[in-house]
Amino acid sequence: AQSVTQLDSQVPVFEEAPVELRCNYSSSVSVYLFWYVQYPNQGLQLLLKYLSGSTLVESINGFEAEFNKSQTSFHLRKPSVHISDTAEYFCAVSADDYKLSFGAGTTVTVRA
Amino acid sequence: EAGVAQSPRYKIIEKRQSVAFWCNPISGHATLYWYQQILGQGPKLLIQFQNNGVVDDSQLPKDRFSAERLKGVDSTLKIQPAKLEDSAVYLCASSQGGEAYEQYFGPGTRLTVT
């Protein structure tokens, strides 16, 4: 079975500042890794995913995450955040069974 | 393309009452999931369907929860009788399966049990 630990439950950040959300996973098999975002009163949306290949993956809105197998991590970063990035972010892991195991989430609050 | 639809969006019931949630996945998606998201926690998988067959229901409290997916399309999740600890957001997701891996989520149903 796989599990995910998100190390920060709340991250306040000023607009245009960088942000990093930390995610560590545990698994005895090869995994696939995901970041989902949940805006207020909306469903979860896939932000980015790592399935194979390059360990650095990017989203269309400026987020990136790096898969680090030796440290079993998949941290999410953005060099400059906007007010609209205020949301809850979930890290998730899956093996070959197509089931997702989610972390507890990190709430990002961007302030002007 | 239309996304995953869920109804109702909100439901308030008293403990020991029954409730049902409905989900319509994205057209053509073979796999359907129901998750429970308790406040302050990540979503937890309750049941996974592949077409109209159950793939995994190991986390479904079967003494009070039931789910079905007739004709491999729409799905309903039922709780009977509800307990206070069932207060949560119930999320439905669907995916194409195969190598796609991406799950598409509906807006969820927020259940409050009083």
mmCIF file of C-alpha atoms in Angstrom:
data_model
loop_
_atom_site.group_PDB
_atom_site.id
_atom_site.type_symbol
_atom_site.label_atom_id
_atom_site.label_comp_id
_atom_site.label_asym_id
_atom_site.label_seq_id
_atom_site.Cartn_x
_atom_site.Cartn_y
_atom_site.Cartn_z
ATOM 1 C CA ALA A 1 0.000 0.000 0.000
ATOM 2 C CA GLN A 2 1.065 3.557 -0.631
ATOM 3 C CA SER A 3 0.818 6.579 1.652
ATOM 4 C CA VAL A 4 1.442 10.304 1.357
ATOM 5 C CA THR A 5 2.566 12.886 3.897
ATOM 6 C CA GLN A 6 2.135 16.574 3.219
ATOM 7 C CA LEU A 7 4.402 18.304 5.655
ATOM 8 C CA ASP A 8 2.625 21.657 5.818
ATOM 9 C CA SER A 9 -1.074 22.035 6.531
ATOM 10 C CA GLN A 10 -1.165 25.808 5.960
ATOM 11 C CA VAL A 11 1.150 28.023 3.917
ATOM 12 C CA PRO A 12 0.532 31.781 3.945
ATOM 13 C CA VAL A 13 2.459 33.649 1.259
ATOM 14 C CA PHE A 14 2.568 37.147 -0.179
ATOM 15 C CA GLU A 15 1.669 37.806 -3.795
ATOM 16 C CA GLU A 16 4.628 37.473 -6.199
ATOM 17 C CA ALA A 17 6.638 35.538 -3.603
ATOM 18 C CA PRO A 18 7.773 31.945 -4.238
ATOM 19 C CA VAL A 19 6.061 28.983 -2.625
ATOM 20 C CA GLU A 20 7.024 25.356 -2.011
ATOM 21 C CA LEU A 21 4.625 22.650 -0.867
ATOM 22 C CA ARG A 22 6.288 19.550 0.465
ATOM 23 C CA CYS A 23 5.138 16.012 -0.250
ATOM 24 C CA ASN A 24 6.728 12.722 0.769
ATOM 25 C CA TYR A 25 5.415 9.279 -0.091
ATOM 26 C CA SER A 26 6.056 5.703 0.936
ATOM 27 C CA SER A 27 5.651 2.696 -1.299
ATOM 28 C CA SER A 28 7.237 -0.691 -1.865
ATOM 29 C CA VAL A 29 6.613 -0.528 -5.623
ATOM 30 C CA SER A 30 7.069 1.973 -8.410
ATOM 31 C CA VAL A 31 4.603 4.813 -8.189
ATOM 32 C CA TYR A 32 2.958 7.549 -10.148
ATOM 33 C CA LEU A 33 2.630 10.944 -8.480
ATOM 34 C CA PHE A 34 0.086 13.724 -8.791
ATOM 35 C CA TRP A 35 -0.749 17.167 -7.495
ATOM 36 C CA TYR A 36 -4.399 18.170 -7.435
ATOM 37 C CA VAL A 37 -5.772 21.641 -6.651
ATOM 38 C CA GLN A 38 -9.138 22.408 -5.087
ATOM 39 C CA TYR A 39 -10.394 25.974 -5.375
ATOM 40 C CA PRO A 40 -13.083 27.108 -2.920
ATOM 41 C CA ASN A 41 -16.410 25.344 -3.539
ATOM 42 C CA GLN A 42 -15.054 23.443 -6.528
ATOM 43 C CA GLY A 43 -13.986 19.884 -7.229
ATOM 44 C CA LEU A 44 -10.432 18.621 -7.467
ATOM 45 C CA GLN A 45 -8.507 19.443 -10.632
ATOM 46 C CA LEU A 46 -5.310 17.779 -11.764
ATOM 47 C CA LEU A 47 -2.428 20.250 -11.631
ATOM 48 C CA LEU A 48 0.412 18.020 -12.823
ATOM 49 C CA LYS A 49 1.541 14.416 -12.813
ATOM 50 C CA TYR A 50 4.651 12.289 -12.984
ATOM 51 C CA LEU A 51 4.254 8.958 -14.743
ATOM 52 C CA SER A 52 7.721 8.363 -16.214
ATOM 53 C CA GLY A 53 10.550 10.109 -18.018
ATOM 54 C CA SER A 54 11.799 13.518 -16.942
ATOM 55 C CA THR A 55 11.664 13.931 -13.196
ATOM 56 C CA LEU A 56 10.728 17.612 -13.509
ATOM 57 C CA VAL A 57 7.131 18.197 -14.556
ATOM 58 C CA GLU A 58 5.390 21.486 -15.178
ATOM 59 C CA SER A 59 1.845 22.773 -15.283
ATOM 60 C CA ILE A 60 0.396 25.344 -17.642
ATOM 61 C CA ASN A 61 0.018 27.946 -14.887
ATOM 62 C CA GLY A 62 3.624 28.069 -13.708
ATOM 63 C CA PHE A 63 3.785 25.297 -11.097
ATOM 64 C CA GLU A 64 6.461 22.633 -11.250
ATOM 65 C CA ALA A 65 7.249 19.511 -9.244
ATOM 66 C CA GLU A 66 10.297 17.280 -9.131
ATOM 67 C CA PHE A 67 10.206 13.556 -8.496
ATOM 68 C CA ASN A 68 13.080 12.534 -6.233
ATOM 69 C CA LYS A 69 13.153 8.769 -5.892
ATOM 70 C CA SER A 70 15.999 8.640 -3.370
ATOM 71 C CA GLN A 71 14.215 11.052 -1.044
ATOM 72 C CA THR A 72 10.747 9.717 -1.923
ATOM 73 C CA SER A 73 9.535 13.254 -2.475
ATOM 74 C CA PHE A 74 7.459 15.180 -5.000
ATOM 75 C CA HIS A 75 7.577 18.806 -3.853
ATOM 76 C CA LEU A 76 5.518 21.444 -5.654
ATOM 77 C CA ARG A 77 6.957 24.896 -6.378
ATOM 78 C CA LYS A 78 5.967 28.148 -8.000
ATOM 79 C CA PRO A 79 8.451 31.039 -8.314
ATOM 80 C CA SER A 80 5.816 33.792 -8.106
ATOM 81 C CA VAL A 81 2.275 33.272 -6.827
ATOM 82 C CA HIS A 82 -0.905 35.180 -7.614
ATOM 83 C CA ILE A 83 -3.977 35.845 -5.532
ATOM 84 C CA SER A 84 -5.789 33.333 -7.734
ATOM 85 C CA ASP A 85 -3.476 30.549 -6.510
ATOM 86 C CA THR A 86 -5.271 30.598 -3.170
ATOM 87 C CA ALA A 87 -6.576 27.043 -2.856
ATOM 88 C CA GLU A 88 -6.024 23.699 -1.216
ATOM 89 C CA TYR A 89 -3.392 21.476 -2.802
ATOM 90 C CA PHE A 90 -3.335 17.698 -2.527
ATOM 91 C CA CYS A 91 -0.468 15.366 -3.293
ATOM 92 C CA ALA A 92 -1.482 11.864 -4.364
ATOM 93 C CA VAL A 93 0.240 8.586 -5.217
ATOM 94 C CA SER A 94 -0.859 5.626 -7.285
ATOM 95 C CA ALA A 95 0.629 2.274 -8.249
ATOM 96 C CA ASP A 96 -0.567 0.040 -11.078
ATOM 97 C CA ASP A 97 -4.047 -0.291 -9.600
ATOM 98 C CA TYR A 98 -5.333 3.134 -10.758
ATOM 99 C CA LYS A 99 -6.281 4.017 -7.184
ATOM 100 C CA LEU A 100 -5.165 7.292 -5.650
ATOM 101 C CA SER A 101 -3.999 7.737 -2.071
ATOM 102 C CA PHE A 102 -4.138 11.380 -1.052
ATOM 103 C CA GLY A 103 -2.282 13.425 1.496
ATOM 104 C CA ALA A 104 -4.164 15.583 3.987
ATOM 105 C CA GLY A 105 -3.751 18.707 1.879
ATOM 106 C CA THR A 106 -1.978 22.054 2.158
ATOM 107 C CA THR A 107 -3.986 25.259 2.248
ATOM 108 C CA VAL A 108 -2.225 28.082 0.419
ATOM 109 C CA THR A 109 -3.409 31.585 1.199
ATOM 110 C CA VAL A 110 -1.945 34.322 -0.987
ATOM 111 C CA ARG A 111 -2.067 37.845 0.437
ATOM 112 C CA ALA A 112 -1.605 41.108 -1.409
ATOM 113 C CA GLU B 1 -16.790 17.884 -23.067
ATOM 114 C CA ALA B 2 -19.125 17.820 -20.078
ATOM 115 C CA GLY B 3 -17.505 17.092 -16.742
ATOM 116 C CA VAL B 4 -18.517 14.746 -13.955
ATOM 117 C CA ALA B 5 -21.950 15.680 -12.634
ATOM 118 C CA GLN B 6 -23.102 15.121 -9.086
ATOM 119 C CA SER B 7 -26.312 15.819 -7.229
ATOM 120 C CA PRO B 8 -27.397 17.079 -4.875
ATOM 121 C CA ARG B 9 -24.663 19.597 -4.042
ATOM 122 C CA TYR B 10 -25.723 19.881 -0.422
ATOM 123 C CA LYS B 11 -27.742 17.677 1.899
ATOM 124 C CA ILE B 12 -28.635 17.972 5.566
ATOM 125 C CA ILE B 13 -30.195 14.996 7.325
ATOM 126 C CA GLU B 14 -30.655 13.750 10.855
ATOM 127 C CA LYS B 15 -28.778 10.748 12.154
ATOM 128 C CA ARG B 16 -30.403 7.403 11.401
ATOM 129 C CA GLN B 17 -31.997 8.803 8.230
ATOM 130 C CA SER B 18 -31.111 7.595 4.749
ATOM 131 C CA VAL B 19 -29.533 9.539 1.902
ATOM 132 C CA ALA B 20 -28.517 8.869 -1.681
ATOM 133 C CA PHE B 21 -26.045 10.621 -3.963
ATOM 134 C CA TRP B 22 -25.967 10.448 -7.739
ATOM 135 C CA CYS B 23 -23.044 10.671 -10.140
ATOM 136 C CA ASN B 24 -22.875 10.866 -13.924
ATOM 137 C CA PRO B 25 -19.312 10.344 -15.175
ATOM 138 C CA ILE B 26 -17.700 11.726 -18.292
ATOM 139 C CA SER B 27 -19.017 9.943 -21.360
ATOM 140 C CA GLY B 28 -16.905 6.942 -22.289
ATOM 141 C CA HIS B 29 -15.060 6.708 -18.976
ATOM 142 C CA ALA B 30 -15.040 3.092 -17.872
ATOM 143 C CA THR B 31 -13.791 3.609 -14.343
ATOM 144 C CA LEU B 32 -15.786 5.377 -11.640
ATOM 145 C CA TYR B 33 -14.731 6.163 -8.088
ATOM 146 C CA TRP B 34 -16.486 7.390 -4.942
ATOM 147 C CA TYR B 35 -14.396 9.202 -2.334
ATOM 148 C CA GLN B 36 -15.202 10.505 1.134
ATOM 149 C CA GLN B 37 -13.485 13.749 2.144
ATOM 150 C CA ILE B 38 -13.807 14.605 5.817
ATOM 151 C CA LEU B 39 -13.024 18.205 6.764
ATOM 152 C CA GLY B 40 -9.280 18.692 7.120
ATOM 153 C CA GLN B 41 -8.383 15.414 5.432
ATOM 154 C CA GLY B 42 -7.626 14.243 1.936
ATOM 155 C CA PRO B 43 -10.144 12.235 -0.047
ATOM 156 C CA LYS B 44 -10.393 8.557 0.887
ATOM 157 C CA LEU B 45 -11.467 5.995 -1.696
ATOM 158 C CA LEU B 46 -14.697 4.213 -0.804
ATOM 159 C CA ILE B 47 -15.353 2.160 -3.935
ATOM 160 C CA GLN B 48 -14.020 1.730 -7.467
ATOM 161 C CA PHE B 49 -16.069 0.440 -10.416
ATOM 162 C CA GLN B 50 -14.790 -0.808 -13.761
ATOM 163 C CA ASN B 51 -17.786 -0.574 -16.094
ATOM 164 C CA ASN B 52 -20.556 -1.965 -13.866
ATOM 165 C CA GLY B 53 -18.369 -4.303 -11.813
ATOM 166 C CA VAL B 54 -16.797 -3.531 -8.428
ATOM 167 C CA VAL B 55 -12.989 -3.515 -8.496
ATOM 168 C CA ASP B 56 -12.366 -2.471 -4.889
ATOM 169 C CA ASP B 57 -14.775 -1.780 -2.040
ATOM 170 C CA SER B 58 -12.428 -2.649 0.804
ATOM 171 C CA GLN B 59 -12.854 0.789 2.443
ATOM 172 C CA LEU B 60 -16.643 0.914 2.106
ATOM 173 C CA PRO B 61 -18.484 0.478 5.450
ATOM 174 C CA LYS B 62 -20.803 -2.142 4.055
ATOM 175 C CA ASP B 63 -23.072 -2.266 7.082
ATOM 176 C CA ARG B 64 -24.443 1.161 6.155
ATOM 177 C CA PHE B 65 -23.015 2.181 2.765
ATOM 178 C CA SER B 66 -23.964 0.720 -0.597
ATOM 179 C CA ALA B 67 -23.195 1.697 -4.164
ATOM 180 C CA GLU B 68 -24.205 0.553 -7.587
ATOM 181 C CA ARG B 69 -23.410 1.414 -11.164
ATOM 182 C CA LEU B 70 -26.143 0.259 -13.448
ATOM 183 C CA LYS B 71 -25.348 -0.259 -17.134
ATOM 184 C CA GLY B 72 -21.807 0.936 -16.517
ATOM 185 C CA VAL B 73 -22.714 4.634 -16.610
ATOM 186 C CA ASP B 74 -24.429 6.480 -13.730
ATOM 187 C CA SER B 75 -23.805 5.534 -10.148
ATOM 188 C CA THR B 76 -25.539 6.022 -6.819
ATOM 189 C CA LEU B 77 -24.059 5.909 -3.345
ATOM 190 C CA LYS B 78 -26.419 5.318 -0.436
ATOM 191 C CA ILE B 79 -26.035 5.634 3.315
ATOM 192 C CA GLN B 80 -28.561 3.907 5.527
ATOM 193 C CA PRO B 81 -28.697 4.721 8.403
ATOM 194 C CA ALA B 82 -26.473 7.789 8.604
ATOM 195 C CA LYS B 83 -24.228 8.557 11.564
ATOM 196 C CA LEU B 84 -22.775 11.875 12.707
ATOM 197 C CA GLU B 85 -19.312 10.794 11.541
ATOM 198 C CA ASP B 86 -20.607 10.455 7.970
ATOM 199 C CA SER B 87 -20.623 14.248 7.660
ATOM 200 C CA ALA B 88 -18.230 14.871 4.779
ATOM 201 C CA VAL B 89 -17.989 15.787 1.118
ATOM 202 C CA TYR B 90 -18.636 12.824 -1.166
ATOM 203 C CA LEU B 91 -16.686 13.075 -4.393
ATOM 204 C CA CYS B 92 -17.262 11.139 -7.563
ATOM 205 C CA ALA B 93 -14.488 10.773 -10.132
ATOM 206 C CA SER B 94 -14.099 8.984 -13.438
ATOM 207 C CA SER B 95 -11.226 7.993 -15.684
ATOM 208 C CA GLN B 96 -10.668 6.303 -19.003
ATOM 209 C CA GLY B 97 -8.468 3.692 -17.371
ATOM 210 C CA GLY B 98 -5.640 2.067 -19.254
ATOM 211 C CA GLU B 99 -2.576 4.304 -19.401
ATOM 212 C CA ALA B 100 -4.524 7.526 -18.875
ATOM 213 C CA TYR B 101 -4.388 7.532 -15.082
ATOM 214 C CA GLU B 102 -5.960 10.961 -14.777
ATOM 215 C CA GLN B 103 -9.098 11.044 -12.676
ATOM 216 C CA TYR B 104 -11.658 13.774 -13.290
ATOM 217 C CA PHE B 105 -13.608 14.887 -10.238
ATOM 218 C CA GLY B 106 -17.127 16.190 -9.841
ATOM 219 C CA PRO B 107 -17.960 19.144 -7.556
ATOM 220 C CA GLY B 108 -18.968 16.849 -4.699
ATOM 221 C CA THR B 109 -21.952 16.548 -2.381
ATOM 222 C CA ARG B 110 -21.559 18.112 1.051
ATOM 223 C CA LEU B 111 -23.427 15.975 3.602
ATOM 224 C CA THR B 112 -24.194 17.262 7.075
ATOM 225 C CA VAL B 113 -25.626 14.777 9.572
ATOM 226 C CA THR B 114 -27.186 16.384 12.657
#
